mmCIF file of C-alpha atoms and ligand atoms in Angstrom:
data_model
loop_
_atom_site.group_PDB
_atom_site.id
_atom_site.type_symbol
_atom_site.label_atom_id
_atom_site.label_comp_id
_atom_site.label_asym_id
_atom_site.label_seq_id
_atom_site.Cartn_x
_atom_site.Cartn_y
_atom_site.Cartn_z
ATOM 1 C CA MET A 323 38.121 -27.874 13.920
ATOM 2 C CA ARG A 324 42.095 -29.145 12.198
ATOM 3 C CA THR A 325 42.770 -32.477 13.885
ATOM 4 C CA TRP A 326 39.243 -33.376 14.149
ATOM 5 C CA ILE A 327 39.242 -33.141 9.835
ATOM 6 C CA ARG A 328 42.464 -35.269 9.387
ATOM 7 C CA SER A 329 41.223 -37.918 11.555
ATOM 8 C CA LEU A 330 38.468 -38.259 8.612
ATOM 9 C CA ARG A 331 38.614 -41.333 6.618
ATOM 10 C CA PRO A 332 39.664 -39.968 2.883
ATOM 11 C CA PHE A 333 36.318 -40.795 0.950
ATOM 12 C CA ASP A 334 34.960 -38.554 3.479
ATOM 13 C CA ALA A 335 37.183 -35.624 1.509
ATOM 14 C CA LEU A 336 33.870 -33.706 0.515
ATOM 15 C CA ALA A 337 31.903 -33.772 3.766
ATOM 16 C CA VAL A 338 36.150 -31.975 4.808
ATOM 17 C CA GLN A 339 35.526 -30.154 1.733
ATOM 18 C CA THR A 340 31.434 -28.811 3.120
ATOM 19 C CA ILE A 341 32.293 -28.735 5.752
ATOM 20 C CA ILE A 342 35.498 -26.355 5.839
ATOM 21 C CA GLU A 343 33.552 -24.676 3.176
ATOM 22 C CA ARG A 344 31.225 -23.781 5.562
ATOM 23 C CA THR A 345 33.067 -22.900 8.386
ATOM 24 C CA ILE A 346 32.787 -19.185 8.683
ATOM 25 C CA ASP A 347 35.816 -16.021 8.786
ATOM 26 C CA VAL A 348 37.455 -15.551 11.724
ATOM 27 C CA ARG A 349 37.914 -11.888 10.561
ATOM 28 C CA GLU A 350 35.143 -11.992 8.583
ATOM 29 C CA ALA A 351 33.501 -11.795 12.027
ATOM 30 C CA GLU A 352 35.864 -9.551 13.962
ATOM 31 C CA ARG A 353 35.308 -7.011 11.481
ATOM 32 C CA PHE A 354 32.287 -7.063 12.036
ATOM 33 C CA ILE A 355 31.844 -7.291 15.931
ATOM 34 C CA ARG A 356 34.328 -4.274 15.749
ATOM 35 C CA LEU A 357 31.580 -2.201 13.247
ATOM 36 C CA PHE A 358 29.039 -2.840 15.370
ATOM 37 C CA HIS A 359 30.757 -0.920 18.944
ATOM 38 C CA GLU A 360 31.983 1.229 17.061
ATOM 39 C CA GLU A 361 28.192 2.759 15.401
ATOM 40 C CA ASN A 362 26.063 1.236 19.706
ATOM 41 C CA PRO A 363 28.183 3.220 21.333
ATOM 42 C CA SER A 364 26.133 1.378 24.653
ATOM 43 C CA ALA A 365 27.140 -1.679 23.201
ATOM 44 C CA GLY A 366 30.407 -1.004 24.791
ATOM 45 C CA ASP A 367 34.330 -2.569 25.124
ATOM 46 C CA PRO A 368 34.090 -5.282 22.258
ATOM 47 C CA GLN A 369 36.765 -7.339 23.467
ATOM 48 C CA PRO A 370 34.967 -9.368 25.732
ATOM 49 C CA ARG A 371 32.467 -9.999 22.269
ATOM 50 C CA LEU A 372 35.116 -10.579 20.012
ATOM 51 C CA ARG A 373 36.769 -13.224 22.163
ATOM 52 C CA GLU A 374 34.013 -14.696 22.655
ATOM 53 C CA VAL A 375 32.780 -14.744 18.959
ATOM 54 C CA ALA A 376 37.063 -16.499 18.645
ATOM 55 C CA ARG A 377 35.947 -19.505 20.579
ATOM 56 C CA ASP A 378 32.653 -19.934 19.191
ATOM 57 C CA ILE A 379 34.052 -19.881 15.754
ATOM 58 C CA ALA A 380 37.359 -22.632 16.772
ATOM 59 C CA ARG A 381 34.918 -24.241 18.993
ATOM 60 C CA TYR A 382 32.527 -24.397 16.978
ATOM 61 C CA GLY A 383 33.250 -23.111 13.056
ATOM 62 C CA ALA A 384 30.659 -20.443 14.601
ATOM 63 C CA TYR A 385 28.815 -18.478 16.370
ATOM 64 C CA THR A 386 25.622 -16.698 17.076
ATOM 65 C CA HIS A 387 24.746 -13.329 16.441
ATOM 66 C CA THR A 388 22.699 -11.348 19.116
ATOM 67 C CA TYR A 389 19.574 -10.278 19.260
ATOM 68 C CA GLU A 390 20.870 -6.126 18.485
ATOM 69 C CA GLU A 391 23.988 -7.384 15.403
ATOM 70 C CA LEU A 392 20.818 -9.462 13.883
ATOM 71 C CA GLN A 393 19.530 -6.173 13.640
ATOM 72 C CA PHE A 394 22.139 -3.921 13.121
ATOM 73 C CA GLY A 395 23.077 -5.903 10.657
ATOM 74 C CA ALA A 396 20.292 -6.533 9.334
ATOM 75 C CA ARG A 397 19.713 -3.104 8.438
ATOM 76 C CA VAL A 398 23.269 -2.038 7.614
ATOM 77 C CA ALA A 399 23.092 -4.238 4.654
ATOM 78 C CA TRP A 400 20.246 -2.963 3.602
ATOM 79 C CA ARG A 401 22.601 0.309 4.112
ATOM 80 C CA ASN A 402 24.437 -1.295 1.993
ATOM 81 C CA SER A 403 22.239 -2.179 -0.979
ATOM 82 C CA ASN A 404 23.836 -0.557 -3.737
ATOM 83 C CA ARG A 405 21.315 -1.122 -6.303
ATOM 84 C CA CYS A 406 18.152 0.102 -4.315
ATOM 85 C CA ILE A 407 17.585 4.073 -4.395
ATOM 86 C CA GLY A 408 14.281 4.267 -1.175
ATOM 87 C CA ARG A 409 17.811 4.265 2.128
ATOM 88 C CA LEU A 410 16.117 6.888 3.566
ATOM 89 C CA TYR A 411 15.122 4.402 5.813
ATOM 90 C CA TRP A 412 17.230 1.604 6.848
ATOM 91 C CA ARG A 413 17.372 2.182 10.258
ATOM 92 C CA SER A 414 13.829 1.328 10.229
ATOM 93 C CA LEU A 415 13.570 -2.230 8.927
ATOM 94 C CA LYS A 416 11.597 -4.515 11.297
ATOM 95 C CA VAL A 417 13.324 -7.907 11.596
ATOM 96 C CA ARG A 418 11.100 -10.164 12.659
ATOM 97 C CA ASP A 419 14.147 -12.865 15.028
ATOM 98 C CA ARG A 420 13.422 -16.688 13.345
ATOM 99 C CA ARG A 421 15.998 -18.209 14.337
ATOM 100 C CA GLN A 422 14.649 -20.871 16.010
ATOM 101 C CA VAL A 423 12.245 -21.622 12.408
ATOM 102 C CA LEU A 424 14.076 -24.991 10.942
ATOM 103 C CA SER A 425 10.954 -26.922 9.598
ATOM 104 C CA ALA A 426 9.600 -25.867 6.084
ATOM 105 C CA GLU A 427 6.053 -25.918 7.356
ATOM 106 C CA GLY A 428 7.389 -23.642 9.868
ATOM 107 C CA VAL A 429 9.716 -21.452 7.102
ATOM 108 C CA ALA A 430 6.045 -21.030 5.350
ATOM 109 C CA ILE A 431 4.417 -20.190 8.292
ATOM 110 C CA GLU A 432 6.004 -17.576 9.740
ATOM 111 C CA CYS A 433 6.385 -16.053 5.110
ATOM 112 C CA VAL A 434 2.500 -15.614 5.727
ATOM 113 C CA GLU A 435 3.447 -13.869 9.043
ATOM 114 C CA HIS A 436 5.348 -11.568 7.570
ATOM 115 C CA LEU A 437 3.448 -10.554 4.545
ATOM 116 C CA ARG A 438 -0.001 -10.027 5.956
ATOM 117 C CA GLU A 439 1.834 -7.389 9.348
ATOM 118 C CA ALA A 440 4.608 -5.637 6.123
ATOM 119 C CA THR A 441 1.164 -5.532 4.160
ATOM 120 C CA GLY A 442 -0.310 -3.376 7.487
ATOM 121 C CA GLU A 443 -4.469 -3.061 7.837
ATOM 122 C CA GLY A 444 -5.584 -1.404 4.974
ATOM 123 C CA GLY A 445 -2.099 -1.114 3.096
ATOM 124 C CA LYS A 446 0.079 0.303 5.491
ATOM 125 C CA ILE A 447 3.354 -1.268 3.918
ATOM 126 C CA ARG A 448 6.508 -1.598 7.143
ATOM 127 C CA PRO A 449 9.933 -2.635 6.123
ATOM 128 C CA THR A 450 10.271 -5.854 7.455
ATOM 129 C CA ILE A 451 12.693 -8.450 6.776
ATOM 130 C CA THR A 452 12.370 -12.126 8.698
ATOM 131 C CA VAL A 453 15.405 -13.759 9.512
ATOM 132 C CA PHE A 454 15.302 -17.717 8.984
ATOM 133 C CA PRO A 455 18.092 -20.354 10.859
ATOM 134 C CA PRO A 456 22.137 -19.357 9.726
ATOM 135 C CA ASP A 457 24.237 -21.951 6.901
ATOM 136 C CA THR A 458 26.215 -23.286 10.471
ATOM 137 C CA PRO A 459 28.737 -26.517 9.489
ATOM 138 C CA GLY A 460 26.445 -29.503 10.808
ATOM 139 C CA LEU A 461 23.021 -28.056 8.732
ATOM 140 C CA PRO A 462 22.624 -25.112 5.950
ATOM 141 C CA GLY A 463 19.821 -23.180 6.857
ATOM 142 C CA PRO A 464 16.278 -23.552 4.975
ATOM 143 C CA ARG A 465 15.440 -21.734 1.370
ATOM 144 C CA VAL A 466 12.382 -20.132 -0.101
ATOM 145 C CA LEU A 467 13.024 -21.586 -4.022
ATOM 146 C CA ASN A 468 10.678 -17.679 -5.151
ATOM 147 C CA GLU A 469 13.171 -14.554 -6.343
ATOM 148 C CA GLN A 470 10.134 -13.329 -4.347
ATOM 149 C CA LEU A 471 7.637 -13.835 -1.610
ATOM 150 C CA ILE A 472 4.843 -13.020 -3.889
ATOM 151 C CA ARG A 473 4.974 -12.830 -7.874
ATOM 152 C CA TYR A 474 2.785 -14.616 -10.992
ATOM 153 C CA ALA A 475 2.608 -17.864 -12.778
ATOM 154 C CA GLY A 476 4.313 -18.030 -16.391
ATOM 155 C CA TYR A 477 1.939 -20.501 -18.769
ATOM 156 C CA ARG A 478 3.032 -21.024 -22.243
ATOM 157 C CA ALA A 479 0.798 -21.270 -24.332
ATOM 158 C CA GLY A 480 -0.027 -23.771 -27.240
ATOM 159 C CA SER A 481 0.584 -21.201 -29.578
ATOM 160 C CA GLY A 482 3.694 -20.016 -28.617
ATOM 161 C CA GLU A 483 1.923 -16.947 -27.021
ATOM 162 C CA ILE A 484 2.565 -17.066 -22.933
ATOM 163 C CA ILE A 485 0.367 -16.543 -20.587
ATOM 164 C CA GLY A 486 0.785 -14.712 -17.189
ATOM 165 C CA ASP A 487 4.776 -12.902 -16.578
ATOM 166 C CA PRO A 488 7.223 -14.320 -18.658
ATOM 167 C CA ARG A 489 8.918 -14.251 -16.172
ATOM 168 C CA TYR A 490 7.732 -16.888 -14.169
ATOM 169 C CA VAL A 491 7.823 -19.924 -16.627
ATOM 170 C CA ASP A 492 10.088 -22.070 -15.747
ATOM 171 C CA PHE A 493 10.080 -21.271 -12.633
ATOM 172 C CA THR A 494 6.007 -21.533 -12.685
ATOM 173 C CA GLU A 495 7.025 -25.533 -14.217
ATOM 174 C CA ARG A 496 9.257 -26.592 -11.557
ATOM 175 C CA VAL A 497 6.381 -25.767 -9.260
ATOM 176 C CA ARG A 498 3.708 -27.369 -11.692
ATOM 177 C CA ALA A 499 6.748 -31.370 -11.772
ATOM 178 C CA LEU A 500 6.048 -30.472 -8.049
ATOM 179 C CA GLY A 501 2.471 -31.161 -8.410
ATOM 180 C CA TRP A 502 1.308 -27.638 -8.078
ATOM 181 C CA ARG A 503 -2.117 -26.610 -10.328
ATOM 182 C CA GLY A 504 -2.331 -23.153 -11.117
ATOM 183 C CA PRO A 505 -5.550 -21.661 -12.858
ATOM 184 C CA GLY A 506 -4.145 -20.785 -16.319
ATOM 185 C CA GLY A 507 -4.740 -16.820 -15.577
ATOM 186 C CA ARG A 508 -2.418 -13.350 -16.773
ATOM 187 C CA PHE A 509 -2.337 -13.037 -12.763
ATOM 188 C CA ASP A 510 -1.822 -16.600 -10.499
ATOM 189 C CA VAL A 511 0.134 -16.216 -6.922
ATOM 190 C CA LEU A 512 2.475 -19.146 -7.730
ATOM 191 C CA PRO A 513 2.705 -21.124 -4.635
ATOM 192 C CA LEU A 514 5.501 -20.630 -2.226
ATOM 193 C CA VAL A 515 8.514 -23.336 -2.116
ATOM 194 C CA VAL A 516 10.568 -23.958 0.982
ATOM 195 C CA GLN A 517 13.332 -26.356 0.818
ATOM 196 C CA PRO A 518 14.555 -27.053 5.406
ATOM 197 C CA GLY A 519 17.575 -27.854 5.816
ATOM 198 C CA ARG A 520 16.902 -31.691 5.950
ATOM 199 C CA GLY A 521 14.174 -33.310 4.008
ATOM 200 C CA GLU A 522 12.049 -32.703 0.967
ATOM 201 C CA PRO A 523 10.605 -29.418 -0.014
ATOM 202 C CA LEU A 524 7.294 -27.688 0.718
ATOM 203 C CA LEU A 525 4.881 -26.853 -1.501
ATOM 204 C CA CYS A 526 2.757 -24.097 0.189
ATOM 205 C CA ASN A 527 0.163 -21.850 -1.948
ATOM 206 C CA LEU A 528 -0.345 -17.836 -0.159
ATOM 207 C CA PRO A 529 -3.922 -18.082 1.386
ATOM 208 C CA GLY A 530 -5.499 -15.113 0.082
ATOM 209 C CA ASP A 531 -5.657 -12.652 3.670
ATOM 210 C CA ALA A 532 -1.529 -12.387 3.045
ATOM 211 C CA VAL A 533 -1.350 -11.320 -0.202
ATOM 212 C CA LEU A 534 -2.868 -7.809 -0.644
ATOM 213 C CA GLU A 535 -3.232 -6.188 -5.110
ATOM 214 C CA VAL A 536 -4.504 -3.330 -6.416
ATOM 215 C CA PRO A 537 -6.553 -3.123 -9.828
ATOM 216 C CA ILE A 538 -4.835 -1.344 -11.600
ATOM 217 C CA VAL A 539 -6.773 1.636 -13.643
ATOM 218 C CA HIS A 540 -6.799 5.599 -14.774
ATOM 219 C CA PRO A 541 -7.899 8.667 -13.571
ATOM 220 C CA GLU A 542 -8.570 9.810 -16.698
ATOM 221 C CA TYR A 543 -9.691 7.737 -19.060
ATOM 222 C CA ARG A 544 -12.561 4.463 -18.018
ATOM 223 C CA TRP A 545 -10.700 1.689 -20.892
ATOM 224 C CA PHE A 546 -8.402 1.625 -18.891
ATOM 225 C CA GLU A 547 -9.453 -1.081 -16.085
ATOM 226 C CA GLU A 548 -11.108 -3.313 -19.664
ATOM 227 C CA LEU A 549 -7.156 -3.947 -19.857
ATOM 228 C CA GLY A 550 -7.527 -5.718 -16.683
ATOM 229 C CA LEU A 551 -3.975 -5.063 -15.072
ATOM 230 C CA ARG A 552 -3.033 -5.202 -11.264
ATOM 231 C CA TRP A 553 0.136 -5.586 -9.247
ATOM 232 C CA HIS A 554 1.002 -6.938 -5.884
ATOM 233 C CA ALA A 555 1.065 -4.783 -2.753
ATOM 234 C CA VAL A 556 4.304 -5.942 -1.362
ATOM 235 C CA PRO A 557 7.737 -6.804 -3.192
ATOM 236 C CA ALA A 558 9.581 -9.046 -1.241
ATOM 237 C CA ILE A 559 12.593 -10.508 -2.128
ATOM 238 C CA SER A 560 13.220 -14.428 -0.918
ATOM 239 C CA ASN A 561 16.457 -15.117 -2.513
ATOM 240 C CA LEU A 562 18.696 -12.970 -1.431
ATOM 241 C CA CYS A 563 21.089 -14.143 1.333
ATOM 242 C CA LEU A 564 21.700 -12.133 4.332
ATOM 243 C CA GLU A 565 25.634 -12.438 4.850
ATOM 244 C CA ILE A 566 26.452 -10.867 8.442
ATOM 245 C CA GLY A 567 29.884 -10.805 10.045
ATOM 246 C CA GLY A 568 30.681 -14.080 8.197
ATOM 247 C CA LEU A 569 27.365 -15.534 9.026
ATOM 248 C CA CYS A 570 25.059 -16.903 5.699
ATOM 249 C CA TYR A 571 21.677 -16.563 6.693
ATOM 250 C CA PRO A 572 20.244 -18.172 2.842
ATOM 251 C CA CYS A 573 16.583 -17.494 4.145
ATOM 252 C CA ALA A 574 15.929 -14.673 5.465
ATOM 253 C CA PRO A 575 13.218 -12.272 2.515
ATOM 254 C CA PHE A 576 13.170 -8.148 3.608
ATOM 255 C CA ASN A 577 10.286 -5.871 2.016
ATOM 256 C CA GLY A 578 9.977 -2.008 0.862
ATOM 257 C CA TRP A 579 7.800 -0.988 -0.317
ATOM 258 C CA TYR A 580 6.567 -0.147 -4.115
ATOM 259 C CA MET A 581 8.739 2.355 -6.326
ATOM 260 C CA GLY A 582 5.479 3.651 -9.317
ATOM 261 C CA ALA A 583 7.694 3.050 -12.072
ATOM 262 C CA GLU A 584 9.121 -0.291 -10.650
ATOM 263 C CA ILE A 585 5.464 -2.011 -11.690
ATOM 264 C CA GLY A 586 4.394 0.976 -14.289
ATOM 265 C CA ALA A 587 8.202 0.902 -16.126
ATOM 266 C CA ARG A 588 8.937 -2.438 -16.106
ATOM 267 C CA ASN A 589 6.596 -5.218 -14.503
ATOM 268 C CA LEU A 590 3.955 -4.134 -17.225
ATOM 269 C CA ALA A 591 6.022 -2.797 -19.508
ATOM 270 C CA ASP A 592 8.878 -4.602 -20.538
ATOM 271 C CA VAL A 593 8.801 -6.785 -23.655
ATOM 272 C CA THR A 594 10.157 -9.332 -21.662
ATOM 273 C CA ARG A 595 7.245 -9.278 -19.307
ATOM 274 C CA TYR A 596 3.913 -8.315 -19.498
ATOM 275 C CA HIS A 597 5.117 -5.799 -22.808
ATOM 276 C CA GLN A 598 1.242 -3.253 -22.552
ATOM 277 C CA LEU A 599 2.685 -0.996 -24.415
ATOM 278 C CA PRO A 600 1.117 -1.764 -27.672
ATOM 279 C CA VAL A 601 -1.964 -2.388 -26.061
ATOM 280 C CA VAL A 602 -1.908 0.603 -23.841
ATOM 281 C CA ALA A 603 -1.292 3.638 -27.257
ATOM 282 C CA GLU A 604 -3.346 1.218 -29.181
ATOM 283 C CA ARG A 605 -5.945 2.215 -26.698
ATOM 284 C CA LEU A 606 -4.321 6.105 -26.103
ATOM 285 C CA GLY A 607 -5.534 6.218 -30.409
ATOM 286 C CA LEU A 608 -1.505 7.035 -30.864
ATOM 287 C CA ASP A 609 0.273 6.044 -34.623
ATOM 288 C CA THR A 610 2.879 3.432 -33.400
ATOM 289 C CA SER A 611 3.542 3.444 -37.470
ATOM 290 C CA THR A 612 6.730 5.381 -36.400
ATOM 291 C CA GLU A 613 9.098 5.561 -33.902
ATOM 292 C CA ARG A 614 8.625 9.323 -34.157
ATOM 293 C CA SER A 615 5.208 9.792 -33.059
ATOM 294 C CA LEU A 616 7.329 8.829 -29.480
ATOM 295 C CA TRP A 617 4.171 5.926 -28.600
ATOM 296 C CA ARG A 618 5.902 4.218 -26.503
ATOM 297 C CA ASP A 619 6.364 7.424 -24.596
ATOM 298 C CA HIS A 620 3.334 8.852 -24.522
ATOM 299 C CA ALA A 621 1.967 5.121 -23.409
ATOM 300 C CA LEU A 622 4.844 4.679 -20.329
ATOM 301 C CA VAL A 623 4.163 7.543 -18.811
ATOM 302 C CA GLU A 624 0.088 7.436 -19.331
ATOM 303 C CA LEU A 625 0.047 2.941 -17.785
ATOM 304 C CA ASN A 626 2.669 5.031 -14.632
ATOM 305 C CA VAL A 627 0.167 7.762 -14.570
ATOM 306 C CA ALA A 628 -2.131 4.803 -13.892
ATOM 307 C CA VAL A 629 0.142 3.070 -11.398
ATOM 308 C CA LEU A 630 0.343 6.100 -8.274
ATOM 309 C CA HIS A 631 -3.108 6.944 -9.387
ATOM 310 C CA SER A 632 -4.192 2.860 -8.424
ATOM 311 C CA PHE A 633 -2.330 2.540 -5.186
ATOM 312 C CA GLU A 634 -2.791 5.847 -3.635
ATOM 313 C CA ARG A 635 -7.013 5.489 -4.891
ATOM 314 C CA ALA A 636 -6.580 1.940 -3.136
ATOM 315 C CA GLY A 637 -4.624 3.212 -0.016
ATOM 316 C CA VAL A 638 -1.346 1.566 -0.535
ATOM 317 C CA THR A 639 1.757 2.632 0.209
ATOM 318 C CA MET A 640 4.317 3.196 -2.848
ATOM 319 C CA THR A 641 6.030 6.003 -4.145
ATOM 320 C CA ASP A 642 7.196 7.527 -7.242
ATOM 321 C CA HIS A 643 10.891 8.032 -8.465
ATOM 322 C CA HIS A 644 10.875 12.125 -7.880
ATOM 323 C CA THR A 645 10.520 11.653 -4.500
ATOM 324 C CA GLU A 646 12.703 9.067 -3.983
ATOM 325 C CA SER A 647 15.120 10.042 -6.722
ATOM 326 C CA GLY A 648 15.315 13.796 -3.961
ATOM 327 C CA ARG A 649 15.074 10.792 -0.952
ATOM 328 C CA PHE A 650 18.071 8.663 -1.800
ATOM 329 C CA LEU A 651 20.176 12.149 -1.847
ATOM 330 C CA THR A 652 18.851 13.075 1.116
ATOM 331 C CA HIS A 653 20.411 9.323 2.528
ATOM 332 C CA LEU A 654 23.333 9.995 0.624
ATOM 333 C CA ALA A 655 24.351 13.770 2.113
ATOM 334 C CA LYS A 656 23.266 12.405 4.998
ATOM 335 C CA GLU A 657 25.960 9.324 5.532
ATOM 336 C CA GLU A 658 28.425 10.737 3.595
ATOM 337 C CA LYS A 659 27.527 13.365 7.012
ATOM 338 C CA ALA A 660 28.051 9.849 9.383
ATOM 339 C CA GLY A 661 32.113 9.354 7.854
ATOM 340 C CA ARG A 662 30.806 6.821 5.553
ATOM 341 C CA VAL A 663 29.960 6.608 1.659
ATOM 342 C CA CYS A 664 27.450 5.500 0.273
ATOM 343 C CA PRO A 665 27.529 3.118 -2.065
ATOM 344 C CA ALA A 666 25.836 2.812 -5.254
ATOM 345 C CA ASP A 667 25.817 1.263 -8.795
ATOM 346 C CA TRP A 668 24.592 4.990 -11.667
ATOM 347 C CA SER A 669 22.451 1.869 -13.838
ATOM 348 C CA TRP A 670 20.309 1.135 -10.993
ATOM 349 C CA ILE A 671 19.126 4.224 -8.894
ATOM 350 C CA VAL A 672 18.469 6.103 -11.851
ATOM 351 C CA PRO A 673 14.782 5.248 -12.874
ATOM 352 C CA PRO A 674 13.613 3.139 -15.711
ATOM 353 C CA ILE A 675 11.052 6.116 -16.361
ATOM 354 C CA SER A 676 12.529 10.175 -17.434
ATOM 355 C CA GLY A 677 15.967 9.637 -15.921
ATOM 356 C CA GLY A 678 17.783 12.705 -16.819
ATOM 357 C CA VAL A 679 14.496 14.631 -15.524
ATOM 358 C CA THR A 680 15.579 13.444 -11.946
ATOM 359 C CA PRO A 681 18.716 14.326 -9.939
ATOM 360 C CA VAL A 682 20.561 11.143 -9.724
ATOM 361 C CA PHE A 683 20.961 10.736 -13.372
ATOM 362 C CA HIS A 684 23.389 14.142 -13.628
ATOM 363 C CA ARG A 685 26.227 12.978 -10.760
ATOM 364 C CA TYR A 686 28.237 9.040 -10.854
ATOM 365 C CA TYR A 687 28.999 6.826 -7.462
ATOM 366 C CA ASP A 688 30.511 5.063 -5.693
ATOM 367 C CA ASN A 689 30.392 1.125 -7.157
ATOM 368 C CA ARG A 690 32.350 -0.103 -3.874
ATOM 369 C CA VAL A 691 31.505 -3.047 -2.173
ATOM 370 C CA LEU A 692 30.358 -2.937 1.396
ATOM 371 C CA THR A 693 29.112 -5.774 4.501
ATOM 372 C CA PRO A 694 27.294 -7.598 5.189
ATOM 373 C CA ALA A 695 24.575 -7.440 2.183
ATOM 374 C CA TYR A 696 22.816 -8.532 1.081
ATOM 375 C CA VAL A 697 24.060 -11.600 -2.087
ATOM 376 C CA HIS A 698 23.214 -14.164 -4.782
ATOM 377 C CA HIS A 699 24.935 -16.625 -3.807
ATOM 378 C CA ARG A 700 22.465 -19.400 -6.220
HETATM 379 N N1 LIG B 799 11.601 -4.074 -8.751
HETATM 380 C C1 LIG B 799 11.205 -5.068 -7.863
HETATM 381 C C2 LIG B 799 9.818 -5.878 -8.754
HETATM 382 O O1 LIG B 799 9.426 -5.165 -9.132
HETATM 383 C C3 LIG B 799 11.393 -4.861 -7.085
HETATM 384 C C4 LIG B 799 12.420 -5.400 -6.026
HETATM 385 C C5 LIG B 799 12.936 -4.217 -4.904
HETATM 386 N N2 LIG B 799 11.761 -3.160 -4.974
HETATM 387 C C6 LIG B 799 11.411 -2.351 -3.434
HETATM 388 N N3 LIG B 799 10.577 -1.103 -4.064
HETATM 389 N N4 LIG B 799 11.619 -2.753 -2.775
HETATM 390 O O2 LIG B 799 9.414 -6.751 -7.752
#
């Protein structure tokens, strides 16, 4: 590697820089291989694999994970997600190995297939990740530019008002510049934008059968459905890199199932998102002239009741924040019993509603950063 870099002419300095930056760290690779063998005794002695990996990195500036290493790495990256309350089932993550898929069209097709498989027949959601090619010295991996595979467009209306999800106003403008025309509704599913390693980005509309959605209704208030609220069944994060043993997989969309409060206490409730608390409070006939009536809290509870009820009614997997808090502490105890620390970020673990009545509130956590991990690189 070194000799070859020295032989380059000076004006190739930028290219050299890129090559050096993308060249992977042998020590990271070694640490991962050791971890894999430690936790998977059936894989045997790590020495031969360590030698092979060191040789490949010296020769090519990269190495290739076996399927078992990739599967383990993706699962441990979930286990290491400090912000995730839902880690009890980290071992059940289904890993779709699509490292041979290079074209933007191929990536789009596999993302659609991911959604179909993850949604499951009748809404039994399966935690799933699809892993596309990693960045290598010669070629960056593909990327999905969307934050999640399924998200709703946000449009700036003439009056300065926003129709849809305000969080995605900028993204909606970017896809508009690429030629997408949305119908202008409150819940228009955005197209995927796939940037291949080489070449132009591809815009792709998700087929309807890949996007399960749930209309939000309330178990007691008939008027609730008139609010016209809905949400998609699968949260599939697509803009985090999966980092394993020094390799970076920039395109590795993954999903779990929703905890109701993510939708009921954030997406539909935040002032900077769908901002529905004043609307719900008004229909409930609450006194919004004073904070002391706790109209926001009251409306928030009814909205969350509606979200949980609607997913249940539709047969779509969803958890509530009380159950999930209990599970998280079970997970933490299991991890400690296995001799590991369970890293966690209190400010993300504590649910955005009724924090103090869930058990995760009443303690602190070790917030150290471990790898493999899902990381923001962009
Ligand atoms: N909070 C995000 C959303 O509302 C999803 C984050 C991941 N959530 C999950 N349950 N896996 O879309």
